[in-house]
Coordinates of C-alpha atoms in Angstrom, one line a residue:
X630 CA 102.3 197.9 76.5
X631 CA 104.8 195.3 77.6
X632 CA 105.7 192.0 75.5
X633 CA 104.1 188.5 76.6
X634 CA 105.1 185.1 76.5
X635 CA 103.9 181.7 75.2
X636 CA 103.6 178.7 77.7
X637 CA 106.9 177.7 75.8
X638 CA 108.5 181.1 76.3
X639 CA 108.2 182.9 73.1
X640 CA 108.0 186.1 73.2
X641 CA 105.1 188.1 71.7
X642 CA 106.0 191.9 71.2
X643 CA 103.6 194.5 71.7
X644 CA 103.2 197.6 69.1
X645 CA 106.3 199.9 69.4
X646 CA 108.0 197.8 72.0
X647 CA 111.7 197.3 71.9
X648 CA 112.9 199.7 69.6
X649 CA 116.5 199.1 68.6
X650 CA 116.2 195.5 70.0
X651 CA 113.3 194.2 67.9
X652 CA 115.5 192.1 65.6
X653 CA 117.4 190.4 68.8
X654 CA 114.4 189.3 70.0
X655 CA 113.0 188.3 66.6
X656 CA 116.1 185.9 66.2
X657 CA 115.8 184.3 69.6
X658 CA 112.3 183.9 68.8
X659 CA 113.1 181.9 65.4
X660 CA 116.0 180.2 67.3
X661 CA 113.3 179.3 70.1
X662 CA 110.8 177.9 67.3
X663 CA 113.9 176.0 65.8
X664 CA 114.7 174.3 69.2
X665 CA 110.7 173.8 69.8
X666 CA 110.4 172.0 66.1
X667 CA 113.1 169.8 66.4
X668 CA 115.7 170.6 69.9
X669 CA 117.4 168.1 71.9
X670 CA 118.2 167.4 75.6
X671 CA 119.4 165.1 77.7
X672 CA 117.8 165.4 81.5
X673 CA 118.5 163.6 84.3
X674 CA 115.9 162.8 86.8
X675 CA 118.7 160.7 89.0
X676 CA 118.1 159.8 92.3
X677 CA 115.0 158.2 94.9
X678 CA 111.1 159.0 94.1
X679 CA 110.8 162.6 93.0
X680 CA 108.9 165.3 91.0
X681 CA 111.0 167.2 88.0
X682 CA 109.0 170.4 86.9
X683 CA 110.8 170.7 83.1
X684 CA 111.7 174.2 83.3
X685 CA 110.7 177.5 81.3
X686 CA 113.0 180.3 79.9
X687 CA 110.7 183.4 78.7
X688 CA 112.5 185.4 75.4
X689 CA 115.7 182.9 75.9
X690 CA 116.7 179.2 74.3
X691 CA 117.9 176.7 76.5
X692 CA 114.2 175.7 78.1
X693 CA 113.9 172.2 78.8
X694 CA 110.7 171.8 78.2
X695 CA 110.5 174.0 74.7
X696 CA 112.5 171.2 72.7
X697 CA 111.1 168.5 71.0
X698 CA 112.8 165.2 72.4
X699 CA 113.5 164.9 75.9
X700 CA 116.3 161.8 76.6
X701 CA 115.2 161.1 80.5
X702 CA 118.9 160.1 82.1
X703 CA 120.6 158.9 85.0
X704 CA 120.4 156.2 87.9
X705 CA 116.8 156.0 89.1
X706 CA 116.0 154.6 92.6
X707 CA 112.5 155.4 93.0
X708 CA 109.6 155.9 90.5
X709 CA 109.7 159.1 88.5
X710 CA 107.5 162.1 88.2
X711 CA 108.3 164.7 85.5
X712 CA 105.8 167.6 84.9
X713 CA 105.4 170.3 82.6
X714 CA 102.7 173.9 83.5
X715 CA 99.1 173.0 82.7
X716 CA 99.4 175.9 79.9
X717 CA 101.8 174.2 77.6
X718 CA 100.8 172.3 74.2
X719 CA 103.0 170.5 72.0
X720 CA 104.3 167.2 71.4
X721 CA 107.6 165.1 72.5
X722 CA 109.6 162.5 71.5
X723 CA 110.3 160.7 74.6
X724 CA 113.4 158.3 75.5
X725 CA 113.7 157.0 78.7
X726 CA 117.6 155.9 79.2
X727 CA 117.2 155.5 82.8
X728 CA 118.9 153.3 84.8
X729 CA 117.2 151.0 87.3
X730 CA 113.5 149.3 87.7
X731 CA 111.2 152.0 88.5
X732 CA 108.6 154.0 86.2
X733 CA 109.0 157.7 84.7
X734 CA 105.5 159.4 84.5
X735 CA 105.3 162.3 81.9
X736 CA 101.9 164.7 83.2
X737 CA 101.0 168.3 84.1
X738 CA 102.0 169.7 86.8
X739 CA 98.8 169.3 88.3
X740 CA 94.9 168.0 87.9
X741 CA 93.6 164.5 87.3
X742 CA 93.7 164.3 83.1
X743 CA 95.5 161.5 81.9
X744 CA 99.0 160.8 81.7
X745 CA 101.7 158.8 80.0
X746 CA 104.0 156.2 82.2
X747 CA 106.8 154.5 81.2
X748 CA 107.1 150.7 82.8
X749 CA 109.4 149.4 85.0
X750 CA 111.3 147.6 82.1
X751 CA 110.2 150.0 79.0
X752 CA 113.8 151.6 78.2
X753 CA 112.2 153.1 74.8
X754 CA 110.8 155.9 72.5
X755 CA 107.7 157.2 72.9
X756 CA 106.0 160.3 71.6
X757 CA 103.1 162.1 73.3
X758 CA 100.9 164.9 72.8
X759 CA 100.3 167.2 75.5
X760 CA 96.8 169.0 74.7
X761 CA 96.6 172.0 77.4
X762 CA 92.4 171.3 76.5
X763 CA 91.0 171.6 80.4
X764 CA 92.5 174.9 82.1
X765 CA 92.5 172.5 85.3
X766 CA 92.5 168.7 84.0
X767 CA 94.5 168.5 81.0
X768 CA 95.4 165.3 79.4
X769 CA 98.6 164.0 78.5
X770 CA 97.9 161.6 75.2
X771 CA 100.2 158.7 73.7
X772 CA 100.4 158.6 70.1
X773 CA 100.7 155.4 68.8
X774 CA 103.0 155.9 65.9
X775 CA 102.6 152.3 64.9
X776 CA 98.8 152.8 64.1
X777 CA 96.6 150.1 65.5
X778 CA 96.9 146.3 64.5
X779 CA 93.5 146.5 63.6
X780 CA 94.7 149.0 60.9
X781 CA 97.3 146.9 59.2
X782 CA 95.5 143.3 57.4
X783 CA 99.1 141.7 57.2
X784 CA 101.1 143.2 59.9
X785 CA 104.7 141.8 60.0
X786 CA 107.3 141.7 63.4
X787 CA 111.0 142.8 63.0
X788 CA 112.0 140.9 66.0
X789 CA 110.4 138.1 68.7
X790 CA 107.0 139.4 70.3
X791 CA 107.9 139.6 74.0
X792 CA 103.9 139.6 76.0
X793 CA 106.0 141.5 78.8
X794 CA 103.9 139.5 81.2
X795 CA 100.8 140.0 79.3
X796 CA 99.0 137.0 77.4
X797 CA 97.7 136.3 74.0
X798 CA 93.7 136.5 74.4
X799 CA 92.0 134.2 71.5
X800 CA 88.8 133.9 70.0
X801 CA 86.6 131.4 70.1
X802 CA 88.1 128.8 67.0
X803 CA 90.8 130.9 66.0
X804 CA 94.5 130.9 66.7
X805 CA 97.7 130.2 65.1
X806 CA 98.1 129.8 61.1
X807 CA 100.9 128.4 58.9
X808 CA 103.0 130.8 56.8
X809 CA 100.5 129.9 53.7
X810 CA 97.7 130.9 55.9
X811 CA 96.2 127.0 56.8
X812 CA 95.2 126.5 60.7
X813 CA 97.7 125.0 62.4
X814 CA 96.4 125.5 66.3
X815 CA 92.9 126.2 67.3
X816 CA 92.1 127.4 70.1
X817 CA 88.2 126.4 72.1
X818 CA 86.8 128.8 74.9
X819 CA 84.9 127.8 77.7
X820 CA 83.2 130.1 79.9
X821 CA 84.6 130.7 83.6
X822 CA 87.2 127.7 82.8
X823 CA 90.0 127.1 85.3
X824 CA 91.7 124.6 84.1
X825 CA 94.2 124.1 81.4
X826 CA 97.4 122.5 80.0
X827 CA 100.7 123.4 80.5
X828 CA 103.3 122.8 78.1
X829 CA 107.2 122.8 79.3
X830 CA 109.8 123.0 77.4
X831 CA 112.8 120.5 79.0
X832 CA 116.7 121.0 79.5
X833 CA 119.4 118.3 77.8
X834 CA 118.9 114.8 79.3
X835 CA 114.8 116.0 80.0
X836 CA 111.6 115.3 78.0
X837 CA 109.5 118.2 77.4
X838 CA 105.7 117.7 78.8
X839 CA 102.3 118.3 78.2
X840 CA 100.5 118.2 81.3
X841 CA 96.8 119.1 82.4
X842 CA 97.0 122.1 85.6
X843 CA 94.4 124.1 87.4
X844 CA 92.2 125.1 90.0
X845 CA 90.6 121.4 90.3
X846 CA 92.7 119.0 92.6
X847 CA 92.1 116.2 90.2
X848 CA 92.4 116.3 86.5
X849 CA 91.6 114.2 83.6
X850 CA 93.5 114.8 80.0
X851 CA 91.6 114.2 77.5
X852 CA 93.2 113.1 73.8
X853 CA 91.0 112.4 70.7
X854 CA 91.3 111.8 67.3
X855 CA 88.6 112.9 64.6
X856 CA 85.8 110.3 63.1
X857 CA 87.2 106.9 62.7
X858 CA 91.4 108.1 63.2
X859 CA 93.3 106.9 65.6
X860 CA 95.7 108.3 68.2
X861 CA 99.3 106.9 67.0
X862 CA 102.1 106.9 69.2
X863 CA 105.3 106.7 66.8
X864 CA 108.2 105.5 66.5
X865 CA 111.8 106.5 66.6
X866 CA 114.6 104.4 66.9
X867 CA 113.2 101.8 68.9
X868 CA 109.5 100.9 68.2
X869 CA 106.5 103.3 69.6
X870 CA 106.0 102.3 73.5
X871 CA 103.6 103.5 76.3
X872 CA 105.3 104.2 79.7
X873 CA 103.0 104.0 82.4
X874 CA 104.5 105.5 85.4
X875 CA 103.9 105.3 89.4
X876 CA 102.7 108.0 91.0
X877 CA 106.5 109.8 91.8
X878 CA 107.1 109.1 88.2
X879 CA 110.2 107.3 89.2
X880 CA 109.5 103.5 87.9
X881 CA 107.2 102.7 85.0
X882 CA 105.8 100.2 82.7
X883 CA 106.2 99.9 79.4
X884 CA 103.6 98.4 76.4
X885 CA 105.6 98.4 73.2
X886 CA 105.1 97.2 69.5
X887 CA 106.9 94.7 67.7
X888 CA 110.0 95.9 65.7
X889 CA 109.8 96.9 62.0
X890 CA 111.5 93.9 60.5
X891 CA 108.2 91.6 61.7
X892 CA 106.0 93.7 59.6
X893 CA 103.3 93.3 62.1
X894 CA 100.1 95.4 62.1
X895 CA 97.6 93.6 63.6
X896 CA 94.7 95.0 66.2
X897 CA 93.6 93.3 69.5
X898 CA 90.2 94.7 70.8
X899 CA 89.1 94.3 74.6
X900 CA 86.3 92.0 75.7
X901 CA 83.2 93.4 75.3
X902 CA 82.3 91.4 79.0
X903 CA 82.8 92.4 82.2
X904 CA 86.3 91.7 84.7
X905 CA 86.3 88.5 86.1
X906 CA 88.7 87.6 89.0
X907 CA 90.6 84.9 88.5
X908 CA 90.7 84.9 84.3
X909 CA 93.4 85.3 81.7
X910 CA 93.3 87.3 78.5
X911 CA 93.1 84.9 75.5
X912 CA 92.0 85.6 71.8
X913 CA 88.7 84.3 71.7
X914 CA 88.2 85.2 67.0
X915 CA 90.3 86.6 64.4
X916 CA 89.1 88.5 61.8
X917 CA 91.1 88.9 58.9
X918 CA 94.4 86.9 58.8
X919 CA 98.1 87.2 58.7
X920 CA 100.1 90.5 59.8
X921 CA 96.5 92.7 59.7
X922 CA 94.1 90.5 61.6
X923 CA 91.6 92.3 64.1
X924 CA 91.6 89.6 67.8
X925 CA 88.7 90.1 69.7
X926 CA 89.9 89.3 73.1
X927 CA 88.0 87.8 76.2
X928 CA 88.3 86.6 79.8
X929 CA 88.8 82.8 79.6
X930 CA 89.2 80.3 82.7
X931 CA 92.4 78.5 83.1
X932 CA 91.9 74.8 82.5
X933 CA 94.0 71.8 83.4
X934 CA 95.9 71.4 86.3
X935 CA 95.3 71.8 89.7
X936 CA 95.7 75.0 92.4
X937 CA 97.7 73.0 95.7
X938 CA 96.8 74.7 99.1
X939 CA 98.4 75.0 102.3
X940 CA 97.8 72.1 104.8
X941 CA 94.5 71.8 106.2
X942 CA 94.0 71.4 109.8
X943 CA 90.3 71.7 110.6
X944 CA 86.9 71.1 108.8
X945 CA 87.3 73.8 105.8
X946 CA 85.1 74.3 102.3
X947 CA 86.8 73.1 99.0
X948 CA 87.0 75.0 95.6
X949 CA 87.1 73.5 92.2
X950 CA 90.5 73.3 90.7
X951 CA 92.3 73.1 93.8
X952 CA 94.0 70.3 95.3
X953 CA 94.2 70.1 99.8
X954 CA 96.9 68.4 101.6
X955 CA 94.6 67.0 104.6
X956 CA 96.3 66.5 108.1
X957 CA 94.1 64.5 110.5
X958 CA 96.8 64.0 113.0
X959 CA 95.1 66.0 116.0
X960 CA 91.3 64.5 115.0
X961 CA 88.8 64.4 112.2
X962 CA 88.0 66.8 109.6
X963 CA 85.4 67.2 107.0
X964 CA 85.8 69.0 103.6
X965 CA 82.8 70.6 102.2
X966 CA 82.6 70.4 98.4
X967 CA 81.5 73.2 96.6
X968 CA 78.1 73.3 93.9
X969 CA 79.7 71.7 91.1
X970 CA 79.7 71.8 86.9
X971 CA 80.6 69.5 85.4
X972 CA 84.5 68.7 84.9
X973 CA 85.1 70.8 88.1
X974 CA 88.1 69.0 90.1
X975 CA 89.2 68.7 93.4
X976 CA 92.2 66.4 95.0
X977 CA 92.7 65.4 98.5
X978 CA 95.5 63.7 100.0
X979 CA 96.3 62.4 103.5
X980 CA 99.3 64.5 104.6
X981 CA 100.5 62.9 108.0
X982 CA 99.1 59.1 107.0
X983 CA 96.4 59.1 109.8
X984 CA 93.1 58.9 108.0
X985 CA 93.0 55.3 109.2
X986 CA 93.2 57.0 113.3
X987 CA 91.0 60.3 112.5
X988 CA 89.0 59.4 109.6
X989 CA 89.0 62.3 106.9
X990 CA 85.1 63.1 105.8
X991 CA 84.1 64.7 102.5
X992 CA 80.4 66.1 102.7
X993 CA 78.4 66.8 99.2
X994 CA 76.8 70.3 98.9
X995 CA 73.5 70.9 99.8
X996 CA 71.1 68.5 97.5
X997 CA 73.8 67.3 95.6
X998 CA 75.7 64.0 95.4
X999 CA 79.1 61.8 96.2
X1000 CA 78.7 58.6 94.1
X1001 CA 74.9 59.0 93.5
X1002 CA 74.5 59.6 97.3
X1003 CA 72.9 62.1 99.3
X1004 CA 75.5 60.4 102.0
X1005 CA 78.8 61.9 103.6
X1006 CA 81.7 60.1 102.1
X1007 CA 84.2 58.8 104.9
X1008 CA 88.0 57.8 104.0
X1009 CA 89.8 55.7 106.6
X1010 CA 92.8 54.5 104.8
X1011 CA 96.1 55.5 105.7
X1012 CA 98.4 57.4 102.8
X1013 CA 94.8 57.7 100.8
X1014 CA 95.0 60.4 97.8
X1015 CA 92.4 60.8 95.3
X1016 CA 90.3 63.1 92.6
X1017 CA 86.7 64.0 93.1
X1018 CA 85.3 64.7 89.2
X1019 CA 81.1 66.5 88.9
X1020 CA 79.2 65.1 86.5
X1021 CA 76.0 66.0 86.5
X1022 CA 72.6 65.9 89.2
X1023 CA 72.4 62.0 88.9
X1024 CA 75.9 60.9 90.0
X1025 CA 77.4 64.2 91.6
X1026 CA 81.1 63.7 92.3
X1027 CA 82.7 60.5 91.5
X1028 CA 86.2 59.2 92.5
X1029 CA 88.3 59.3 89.4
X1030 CA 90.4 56.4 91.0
X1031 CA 88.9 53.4 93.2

């Protein structure tokens, strides 16, 4: 009966084989099993896309794939294939010192079980098991020699974690602690969310940003502070400012506190009432005194003075605070006065000095009066300026000089 061999080329004697050569073979085998526990070689799988069956040497050292680490070499151009007979199981320590962006795939020679791939960019170590456990389908099994995170409660890193493209998937109110374990970042889902922030880091000369990005053209970002806290915006060398920029972030405005040597800490609040064209901010009560007081602010009306217009030509409708030049020099005009409150203004003077040719006629508002009259009030003399003052339903608008 003849010897046999073992997918990794041992050789397995039969009874009263080999007479006189039995020890030879014996020591080959033991050399084999030395080489299979712990043998070295260096392949190279150089070149374009290819398939690299490791080979077999029955009764004789030297097979590739009976030694324990295989060191994948060379320039690769192409992805990789490098198979081993479906019959063969044992495990290998893996290095891939290829040259070149491509993957090296480790499987049997043929069937659909799994197999192992090094990346693109994954120049490292791996060890695998090949089971030879389907006759047709066998799988080809990483083994993770780290255990999994899950194993280890205080895992530590030796060097930078590098995602290689991947990304960090939190849970719901969990992310990044301090080194004495106190939340420092945490993180909120949202289901089916497609929008987010981005935070870039900037070069010398460049601030770094915090910016809000998505699938949604337009995008709010929101900032809050907890309870009753307050969103402060500090200081450095010059006092804390607010830039608010144009829309090409090339020009901006700035709102900036007073310096540190006025020691001022005060709060102004917004009106509570709503925009009002043609009003100023003023602050309407103070709370509190001195370097802390609260200043409710509100929309006030300017007072005093008066608003000049551009020449009037034709008939036109006044507006309290404003004063007309009148010009009567191509015929008459009338100017309506407006409803009135009391201490509204309006001034009128005879531009060209021809009220006394084309008279200049000043007509109350509906119901209301000019000197206690219901009655149009005409003005006829030449270089003739005056002020028209309300006072109330009784007298209307009076003439402030006679």
């Amino acid at each position: 009966m003849a010897s046999t061999f073992t997918p990794l080329g041992v050789e397995l004697q039969a009874t009263g084989e080999n007479a006189g050569t039995w020890g030879t073979k014996t020591n080959t085998n033991l050399q084999l099993l030395e080489q299979i526990s712990g043998g070295f070689i260096a392949k190279s799988i150089a070149g374009g896309a290819q398939t690299t069956a490791l080979s077999v040497s029955d009764g004789s050292t030297g097979a590739e794939l009976a030694h324990r680490m295989i060191d994948f070499t060379g320039t690769i151009t192409g992805n990789q294939i490098v198979t081993i007979p479906l019959d063969v199981q044992t495990f290998y320590i893996l290095r891939n010192s290829t040259s070149g962006a491509y993957t090296v795939q480790f499987k049997y020679a043929s069937g659909s079980g799994s197999t192992f791939t090094f990346s693109a960019t994954q120049k490292t170590t791996k060890i695998v098991f090949a089971t030879a456990n389907d006759g047709t389908n066998p799988d080809i099994i990483e083994v993770q020699t780290g255990g999994d995170v899950v194993d280890d409660t205080s895992p530590q890193l030796g060097g930078d974690l590098d995602t290689n493209s991947f990304n960090i998937a939190f849970d719901d109110a969990h992310g990044i602690n301090d080194e004495n374990g106190n939340e420092q970042i945490v993180f909120q889902t949202t289901s089916s969310a497609v929008n987010q922030l981005d935070i870039t880091n900037a070069a010398t000369g460049s601030a770094p940003s915090i910016q809000a990005t998505g699938g949604d053209s337009n995008i709010n970002l929101k900032v809050g502070p907890k309870g009753t806290g307050l969103i402060e915006v500090l200081g450095a060398t010059n006092p804390g400012s607010i830039q608010l920029n144009c829309e090409s972030n090339s020009h901006g405005i700035k709102l900036t506190s007073p310096p540190h040597s006025s020691g001022q800490s005060y709060e102004l609040k917004f009106p509570t009432g709503n925009v009002t064209a043609d009003r100023f901010l003023k602050v309407a009560s103070v709370s509190g005194s001195g370097t802390t007081g609260v200043g409710q602010l509100s929309f006030a009306e300017v007072s005093g003075g008066t608003s000049w217009q551009a020449v009037k030509t034709s008939t036109f409708t006044a507006a309290a605070g404003e004063g007309y030049f009148v010009n009567t020099t191509s015929g008459v005009i009338t100017m309506n006065l407006p409803a009135g409150s009391i201490g509204d203004e309006v001034v009128f003077i005879d531009y060209a000095g021809t009220f006394d040719s084309n008279t200049f006629t000043i007509s109350a508002n509906g119901s209301e009066k000019i000197h206690g009259s219901t009655d149009d009030l005409t003005v006829s003399t030449e270089r003739a300026g005056n002020t028209l003052v309300y006072t109330d339903g009784t007298q209307g608008w009076l003439l402030k000089n006679n």
